[in-house]
C-alpha positions as a printed Julia matrix, in Angstrom:
506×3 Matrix{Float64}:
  87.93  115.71   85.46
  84.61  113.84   85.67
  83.66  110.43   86.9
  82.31  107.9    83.96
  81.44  105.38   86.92
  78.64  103.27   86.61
  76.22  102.16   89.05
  77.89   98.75   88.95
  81.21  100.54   89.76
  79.91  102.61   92.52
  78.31   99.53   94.34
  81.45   97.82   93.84
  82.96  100.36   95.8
  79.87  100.89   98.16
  79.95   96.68   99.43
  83.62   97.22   99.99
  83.28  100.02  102.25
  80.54   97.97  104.17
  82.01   95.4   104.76
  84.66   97.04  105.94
  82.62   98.98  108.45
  80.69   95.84  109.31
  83.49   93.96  110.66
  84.12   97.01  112.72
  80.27   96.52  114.11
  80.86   92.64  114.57
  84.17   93.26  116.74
  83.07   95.86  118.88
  80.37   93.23  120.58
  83.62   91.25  122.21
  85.59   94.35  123.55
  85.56   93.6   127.33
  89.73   94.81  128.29
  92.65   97.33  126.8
  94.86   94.55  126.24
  91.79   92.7   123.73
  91.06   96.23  122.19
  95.07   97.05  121.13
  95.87   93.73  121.08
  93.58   91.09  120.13
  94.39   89.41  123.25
  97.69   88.32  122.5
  96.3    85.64  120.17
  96.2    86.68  116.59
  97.02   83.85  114.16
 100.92   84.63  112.67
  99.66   84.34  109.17
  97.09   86.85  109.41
  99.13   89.0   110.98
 102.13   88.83  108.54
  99.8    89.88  106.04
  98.38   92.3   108.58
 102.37   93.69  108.6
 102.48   94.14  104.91
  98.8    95.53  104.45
  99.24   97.93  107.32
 102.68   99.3   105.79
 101.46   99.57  101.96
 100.33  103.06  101.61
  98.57  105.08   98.91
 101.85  106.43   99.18
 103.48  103.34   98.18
 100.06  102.76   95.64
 100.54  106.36   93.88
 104.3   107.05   95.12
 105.93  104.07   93.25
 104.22  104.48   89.65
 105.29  108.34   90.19
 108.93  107.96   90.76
 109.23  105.35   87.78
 107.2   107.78   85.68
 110.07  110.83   85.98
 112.57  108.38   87.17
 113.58  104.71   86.98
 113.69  101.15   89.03
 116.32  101.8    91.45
 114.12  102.28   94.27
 112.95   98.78   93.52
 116.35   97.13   94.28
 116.28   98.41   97.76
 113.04   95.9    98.25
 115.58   93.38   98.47
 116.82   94.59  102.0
 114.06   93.72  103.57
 113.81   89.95  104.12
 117.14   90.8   106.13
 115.68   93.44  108.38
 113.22   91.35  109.39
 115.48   88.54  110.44
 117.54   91.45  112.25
 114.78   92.38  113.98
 113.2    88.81  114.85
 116.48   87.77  116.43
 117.17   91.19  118.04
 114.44   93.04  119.42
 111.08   89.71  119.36
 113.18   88.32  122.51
 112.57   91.36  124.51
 109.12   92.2   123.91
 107.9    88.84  123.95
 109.33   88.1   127.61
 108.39   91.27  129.0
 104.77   90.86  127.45
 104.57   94.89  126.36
 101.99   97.09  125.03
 104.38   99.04  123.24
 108.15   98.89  121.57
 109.2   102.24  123.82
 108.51  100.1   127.13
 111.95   98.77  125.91
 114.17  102.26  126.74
 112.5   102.72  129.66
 113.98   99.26  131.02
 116.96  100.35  129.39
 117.23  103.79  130.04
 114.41  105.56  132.56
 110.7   106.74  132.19
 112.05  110.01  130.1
 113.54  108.26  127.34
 110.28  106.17  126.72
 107.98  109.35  126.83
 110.52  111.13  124.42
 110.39  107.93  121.9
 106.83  107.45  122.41
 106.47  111.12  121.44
 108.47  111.3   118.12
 106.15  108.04  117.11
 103.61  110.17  117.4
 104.66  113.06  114.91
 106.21  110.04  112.79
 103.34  108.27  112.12
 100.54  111.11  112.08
 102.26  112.78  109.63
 102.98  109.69  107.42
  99.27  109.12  107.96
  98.19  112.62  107.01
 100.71  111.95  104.0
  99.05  108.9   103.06
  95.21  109.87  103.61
  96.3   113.01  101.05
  97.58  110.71   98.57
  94.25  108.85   98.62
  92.55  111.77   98.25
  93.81  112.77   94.91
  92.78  109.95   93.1
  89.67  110.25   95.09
  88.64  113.37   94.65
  89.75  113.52   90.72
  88.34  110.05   89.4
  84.74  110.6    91.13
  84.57  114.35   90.88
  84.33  114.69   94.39
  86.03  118.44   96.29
  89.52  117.18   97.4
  87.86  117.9   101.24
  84.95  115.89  101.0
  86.65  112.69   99.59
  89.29  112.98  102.64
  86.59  112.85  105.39
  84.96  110.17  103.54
  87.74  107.92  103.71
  89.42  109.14  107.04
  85.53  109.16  108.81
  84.73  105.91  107.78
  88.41  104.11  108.82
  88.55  105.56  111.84
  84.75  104.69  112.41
  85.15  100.85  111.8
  89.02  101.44  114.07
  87.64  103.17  117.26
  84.44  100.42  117.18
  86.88   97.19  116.42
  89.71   97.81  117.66
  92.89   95.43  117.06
  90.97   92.9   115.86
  88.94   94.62  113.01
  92.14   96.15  112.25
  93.46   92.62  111.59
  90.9    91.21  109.68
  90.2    94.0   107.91
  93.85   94.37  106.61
  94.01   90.63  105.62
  90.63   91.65  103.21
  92.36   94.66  102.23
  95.43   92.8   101.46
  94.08   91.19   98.67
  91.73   94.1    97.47
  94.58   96.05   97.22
  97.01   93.46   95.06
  93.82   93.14   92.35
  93.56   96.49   91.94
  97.17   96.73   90.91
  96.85   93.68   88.69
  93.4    96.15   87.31
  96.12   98.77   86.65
  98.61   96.08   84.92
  95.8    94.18   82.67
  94.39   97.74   81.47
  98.01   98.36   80.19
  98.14   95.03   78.88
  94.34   95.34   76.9
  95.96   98.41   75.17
  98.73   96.76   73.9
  97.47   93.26   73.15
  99.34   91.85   75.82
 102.76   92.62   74.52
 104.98   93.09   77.68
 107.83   92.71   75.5
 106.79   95.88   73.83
 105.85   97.49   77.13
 109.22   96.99   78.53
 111.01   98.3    75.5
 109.07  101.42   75.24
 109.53  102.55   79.01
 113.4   101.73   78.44
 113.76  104.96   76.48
 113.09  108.5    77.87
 109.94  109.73   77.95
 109.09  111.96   74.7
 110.85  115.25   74.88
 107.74  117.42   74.92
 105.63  115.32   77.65
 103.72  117.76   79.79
 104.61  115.74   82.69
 108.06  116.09   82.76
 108.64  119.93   82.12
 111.75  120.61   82.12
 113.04  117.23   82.89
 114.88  114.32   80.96
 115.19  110.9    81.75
 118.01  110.34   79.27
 118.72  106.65   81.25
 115.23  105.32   80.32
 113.12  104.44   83.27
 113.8   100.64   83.61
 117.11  101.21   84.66
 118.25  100.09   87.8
 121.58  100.46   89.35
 124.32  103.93   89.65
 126.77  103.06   91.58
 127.66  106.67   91.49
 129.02  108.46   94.88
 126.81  111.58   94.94
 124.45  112.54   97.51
 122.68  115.23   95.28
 121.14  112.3    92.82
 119.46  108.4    93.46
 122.39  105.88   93.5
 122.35  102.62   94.62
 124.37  102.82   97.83
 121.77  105.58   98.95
 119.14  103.29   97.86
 120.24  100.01   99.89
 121.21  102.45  103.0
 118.12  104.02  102.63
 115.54  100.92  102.59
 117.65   98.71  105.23
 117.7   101.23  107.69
 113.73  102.48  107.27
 112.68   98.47  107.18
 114.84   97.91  110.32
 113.02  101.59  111.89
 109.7    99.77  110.41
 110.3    96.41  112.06
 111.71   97.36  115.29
 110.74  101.21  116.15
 107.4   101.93  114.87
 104.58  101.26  117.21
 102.4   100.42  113.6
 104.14   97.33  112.53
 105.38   96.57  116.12
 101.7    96.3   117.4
 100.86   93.76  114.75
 103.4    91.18  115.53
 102.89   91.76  118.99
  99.42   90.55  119.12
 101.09   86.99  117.58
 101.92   86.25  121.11
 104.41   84.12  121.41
 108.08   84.89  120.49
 108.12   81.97  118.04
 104.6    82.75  116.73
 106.17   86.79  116.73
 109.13   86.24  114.7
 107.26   84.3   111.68
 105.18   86.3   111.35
 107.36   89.19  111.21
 109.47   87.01  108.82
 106.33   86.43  106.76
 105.18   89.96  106.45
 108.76   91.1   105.46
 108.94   88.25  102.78
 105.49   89.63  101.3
 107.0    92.83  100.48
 109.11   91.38   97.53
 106.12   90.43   95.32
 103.65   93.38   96.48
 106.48   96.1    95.17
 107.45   94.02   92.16
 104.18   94.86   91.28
 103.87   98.46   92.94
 106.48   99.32   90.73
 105.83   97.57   87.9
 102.57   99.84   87.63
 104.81  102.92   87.23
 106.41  100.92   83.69
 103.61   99.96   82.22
 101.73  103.59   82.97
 104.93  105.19   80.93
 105.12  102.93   78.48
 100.95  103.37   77.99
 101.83  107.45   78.21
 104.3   107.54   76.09
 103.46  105.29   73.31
  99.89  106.83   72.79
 101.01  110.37   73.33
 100.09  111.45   69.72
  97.4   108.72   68.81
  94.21  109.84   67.59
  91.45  108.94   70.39
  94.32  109.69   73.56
  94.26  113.8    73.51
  93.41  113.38   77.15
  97.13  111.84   77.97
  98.48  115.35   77.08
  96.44  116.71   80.53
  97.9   114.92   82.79
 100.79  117.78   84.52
 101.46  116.07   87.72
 103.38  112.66   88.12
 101.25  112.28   91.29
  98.18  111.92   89.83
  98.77  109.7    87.04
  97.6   106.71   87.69
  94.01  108.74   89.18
  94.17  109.95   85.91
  94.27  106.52   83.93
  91.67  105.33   85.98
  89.4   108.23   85.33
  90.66  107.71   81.33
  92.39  104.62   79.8
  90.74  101.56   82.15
  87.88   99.99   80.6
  84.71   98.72   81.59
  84.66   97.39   85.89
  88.63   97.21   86.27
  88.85  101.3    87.7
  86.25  100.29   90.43
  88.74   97.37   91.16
  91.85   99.79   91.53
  89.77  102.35   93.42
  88.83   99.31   95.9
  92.54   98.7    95.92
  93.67  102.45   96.66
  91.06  102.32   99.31
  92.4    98.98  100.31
  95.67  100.18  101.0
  94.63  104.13  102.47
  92.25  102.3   105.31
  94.56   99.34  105.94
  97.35  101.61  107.05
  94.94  104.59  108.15
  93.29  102.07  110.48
  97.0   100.34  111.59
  98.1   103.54  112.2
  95.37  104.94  114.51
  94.79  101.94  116.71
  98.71  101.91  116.91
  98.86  106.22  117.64
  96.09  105.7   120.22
  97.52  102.78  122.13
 100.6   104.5   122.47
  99.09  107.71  123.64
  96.91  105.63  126.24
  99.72  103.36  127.52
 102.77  105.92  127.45
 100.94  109.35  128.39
  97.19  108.53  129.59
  97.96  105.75  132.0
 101.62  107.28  132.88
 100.39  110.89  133.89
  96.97  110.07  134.39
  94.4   108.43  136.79
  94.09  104.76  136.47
  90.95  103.37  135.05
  88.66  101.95  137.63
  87.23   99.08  135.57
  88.57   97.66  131.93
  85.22   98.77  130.71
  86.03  102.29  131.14
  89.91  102.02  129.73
  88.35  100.83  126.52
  85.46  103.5   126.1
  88.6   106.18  127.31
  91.14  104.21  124.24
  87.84  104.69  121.68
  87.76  108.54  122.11
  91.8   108.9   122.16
  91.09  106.98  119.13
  88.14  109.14  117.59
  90.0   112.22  118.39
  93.54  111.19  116.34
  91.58  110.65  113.46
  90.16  113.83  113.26
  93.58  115.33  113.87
  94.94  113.23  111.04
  92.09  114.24  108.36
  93.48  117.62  109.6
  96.72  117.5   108.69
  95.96  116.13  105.11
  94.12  118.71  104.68
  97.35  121.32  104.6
  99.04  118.73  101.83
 100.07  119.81   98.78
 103.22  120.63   96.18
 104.64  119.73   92.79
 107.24  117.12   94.88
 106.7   113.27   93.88
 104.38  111.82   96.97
 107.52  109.56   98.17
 109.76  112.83   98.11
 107.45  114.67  100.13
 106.59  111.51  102.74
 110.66  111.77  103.22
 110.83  115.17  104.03
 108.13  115.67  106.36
 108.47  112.16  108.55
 112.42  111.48  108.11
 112.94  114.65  110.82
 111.48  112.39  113.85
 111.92  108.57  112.29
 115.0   108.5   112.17
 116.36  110.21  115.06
 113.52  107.4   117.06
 115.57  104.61  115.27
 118.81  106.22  116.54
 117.22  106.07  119.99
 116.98  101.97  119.53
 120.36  101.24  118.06
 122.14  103.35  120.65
 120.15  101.16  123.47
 121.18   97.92  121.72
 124.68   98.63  120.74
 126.47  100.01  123.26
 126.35   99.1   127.05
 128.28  102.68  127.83
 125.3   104.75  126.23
 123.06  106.86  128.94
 119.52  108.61  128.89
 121.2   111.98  129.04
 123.37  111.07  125.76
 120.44  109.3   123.89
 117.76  112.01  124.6
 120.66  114.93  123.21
 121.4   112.53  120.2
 118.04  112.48  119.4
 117.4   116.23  120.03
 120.59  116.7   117.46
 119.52  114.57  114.96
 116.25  116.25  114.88
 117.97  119.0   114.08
 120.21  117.48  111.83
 117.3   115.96  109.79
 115.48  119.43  109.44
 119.18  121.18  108.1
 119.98  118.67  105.97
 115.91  119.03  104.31
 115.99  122.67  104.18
 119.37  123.92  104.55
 121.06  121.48  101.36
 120.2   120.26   98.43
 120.98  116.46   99.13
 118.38  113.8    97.88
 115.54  112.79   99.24
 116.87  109.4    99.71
 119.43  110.95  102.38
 117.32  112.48  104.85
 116.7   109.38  106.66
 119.76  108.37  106.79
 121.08  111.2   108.76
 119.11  110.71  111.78
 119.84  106.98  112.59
 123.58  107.98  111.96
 123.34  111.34  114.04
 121.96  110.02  116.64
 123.57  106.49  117.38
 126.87  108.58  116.97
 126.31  111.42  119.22
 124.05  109.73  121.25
 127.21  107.13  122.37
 129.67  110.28  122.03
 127.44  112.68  124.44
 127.04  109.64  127.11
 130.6   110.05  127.93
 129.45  113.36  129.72
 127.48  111.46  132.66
 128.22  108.73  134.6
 127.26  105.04  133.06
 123.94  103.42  133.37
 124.1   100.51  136.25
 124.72   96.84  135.3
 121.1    96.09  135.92
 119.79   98.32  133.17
 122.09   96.72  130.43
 122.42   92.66  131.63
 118.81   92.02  130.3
């Protein structure tokens, strides 16, 4: 496929990518201490930082991974958006408390107050496969559209989006990670309107006529669902079916409660943002506010994948659309309506916005991987830093070096698997056993170190059967580890004495 940019397109893209990197340059004058580099100094503005939560949690693999599914599937994904307002209430009243009293650089400080040193250096490790491989997931899914709508080798459009986040990341720190997200934010929500108001150009802005088209299965010989029907249409939305081999909506709401809950309250990522709030008060809005954006940012996340098959299917066969019949992969559909159906200025607006969303979270997710490392393994097993000055230089290269890793892993990406199936099957196997980990600590006063650590261990393994050894959905494999491991985890305790009264009164 070959890029039709213009030079007004590419320095659309260029000035976003500047000033990107610029506020990088401008942040990295005022980085005098650790806690200012990971955590803006415990002063962030709650607004910014809800937004911060969203921006930093919206993926290319939520950008590309949502018009995919609807494109060989349907909208019941999109009910499960509604579970999480709640988790971030949950998680405000339940675990904000804590961390703001105790004034922590990470959420895994928590189980070693509740359990021992161990525990934390076990959670703080499976955050650290969880995210980089999300990451690597998410820096892949970039890369596609990347790579395809500029004409750019799939290699050298991943280390020109993974150099240049972490470049601007290991300069700013927490605060260009902030303020960069906030710009991204809204970068990223026009170039999903771009996607929407292409869609809506082609068909004289009937949405009536959009909606009935992608109510009825795609056309029986589309070459992007071989071998596949969607006899349901792909605007339905709720199966109450019992099956764990297909999507239903029990799986769905399970599913999305327990991963926003795992989001809110277990991942270092989204953790780290409302923790440089400050305040408990100033904490729990924001979390509130960054779980409340997530309603209208999928409505339209998913609303891209129905308009893109209505668009596919309608013009199929039309004189003028031959190029529709090449598209093959759900994954790369909407890389390949940007390279073919938007007119004019609007594909450099969604690129911005895929770029938007692939260095928010990129840039979350490093400064979030490499304050963990620091905190949890550097400073734990290491020699203290004689002066702030050198803790910070010491965070940049942990930094640096997780980035590269990262670019790394993307690179060994690939399948045929829908990008949201394949995020599930690789990052499931250590998130959810890590939520486990939380809910056993909060839940139970009985529950030990030696049962949480040999929940965890089964669930791992629990995870990885239930992937590779079934044939369950996707939506199912995080579920098992949350449930594994808060079970056994209790169940095992029982085999060692119970933790003393001081670990569980706080």
């Amino acid at each position: 496929m070959q890029a039709h940019f213009s030079i007004l397109d590419y320095s659309i893209l260029v000035l976003y990518v500047v000033v990107s990197v610029g506020v990088g340059l401008w942040f990295s004058r005022s980085q005098k201490s650790v806690e200012g580099y990971f955590l803006a100094g415990r002063a962030a503005p709650w607004w910014a930082v809800a937004i911060s939560i969203n921006s930093s949690d919206t993926t290319a693999i939520s950008y590309l991974g949502c018009a995919a599914l609807v494109f060989t599937g349907d909208l019941q994904l999109a009910m499960g958006t509604f579970t999480w307002p709640f988790a971030g209430v949950f998680v405000a009243m339940i675990f904000v408390p804590f961390l703001a009293r105790h004034k922590v650089y990470t959420v895994y400080e928590y189980l070693e107050h509740r359990f021992n040193a161990p525990v934390r250096t076990f959670a703080s490790g499976l955050f650290l496969l969880t995210r980089g491989t999300h990451l690597s997931v998410a820096l892949f899914a970039a890369t596609i559209v990347l790579s395809q709508v500029m004409g750019l080798p799939m290699v050298v459009s991943l280390l020109i989006m993974g150099g240049l986040t972490t470049l601007y990341t290991v300069l700013g720190g927490m605060k260009a990670v902030l303020w960069t997200d906030v710009i991204q934010f809204f970068v990223l929500v026009l170039g999903l309107f771009g996607v929407l108001i292409g869609v809506l150009i082609a068909f004289h802005w009937d949405f009536g006529r959009i909606w009935a088209i992608a109510s009825h299965p795609s056309p029986p010989d589309a070459p992007w669902m071989p071998g596949q029907s969607n006899r349901g249409g792909h605007t339905r939305m709720f199966n109450f079916g019992l099956s764990v081999y297909q999507m239903t909506f029990w799986a769905v709401m399970i599913n999305t409660f327990l991963q926003a809950i795992g989001s809110y309250g277990s991942d270092q990522v989204l953790v780290q943002r409302y923790l440089a709030a400050g305040s408990a008060s100033k904490m729990a809005k924001s979390l509130i506010g960054g779980a409340l954006l997530t309603l209208p940012v999928n409505l339209l996340l998913f609303a891209t994948g129905i308009f893109l098959v209505a668009y596919y299917s309608n013009f199929l066969h039309t004189p003028g659309y031959e190029w529709i019949a090449g598209l093959d992969d759900p994954n790369r559909v909407m890389s390949h309506f940007i390279s073919n159906g938007l007119p004019g200025v609007l594909g450099a607006i969604v690129i911005a916005g895929l770029f938007a969303g692939t260095m928010s979270s990129l840039s979350a997710g490093l400064n979030s991987l490499s304050t963990a490392t620091y905190v949890d393994f550097l400073v734990r097993f290491g020699k203290k830093d004689a002066t702030e000055k050198r803790g910070v230089f010491r965070a940049k290269i942990v930094t640096c070096a997780l980035g590269i890793l990262i670019m790394v892993g993307a690179i060994t990406l690939g399948g045929q698997e829908t990008i949201l199936a394949i995020a599930a099957k690789i990052v499931s196997p250590f998130a959810g056993p890590l939520l486990g980990m939380f809910l056993v600590g909060l839940l139970s006063k009985r529950a030990n170190s030696f049962g949480v650590v040999s929940g965890a261990v089964l669930a791992v393994a629990a995870t990885f059967y239930t992937i590779y050894g079934t044939r369950v959905h996707w939506l199912c494999y995080y579920i098992v580890g949350p449930v594994v491991g808060l079970v056994l985890g209790y169940l095992l305790s029982f085999l060692r004495p119970p933790p003393a009264r001081q670990q569980t009164a706080p």
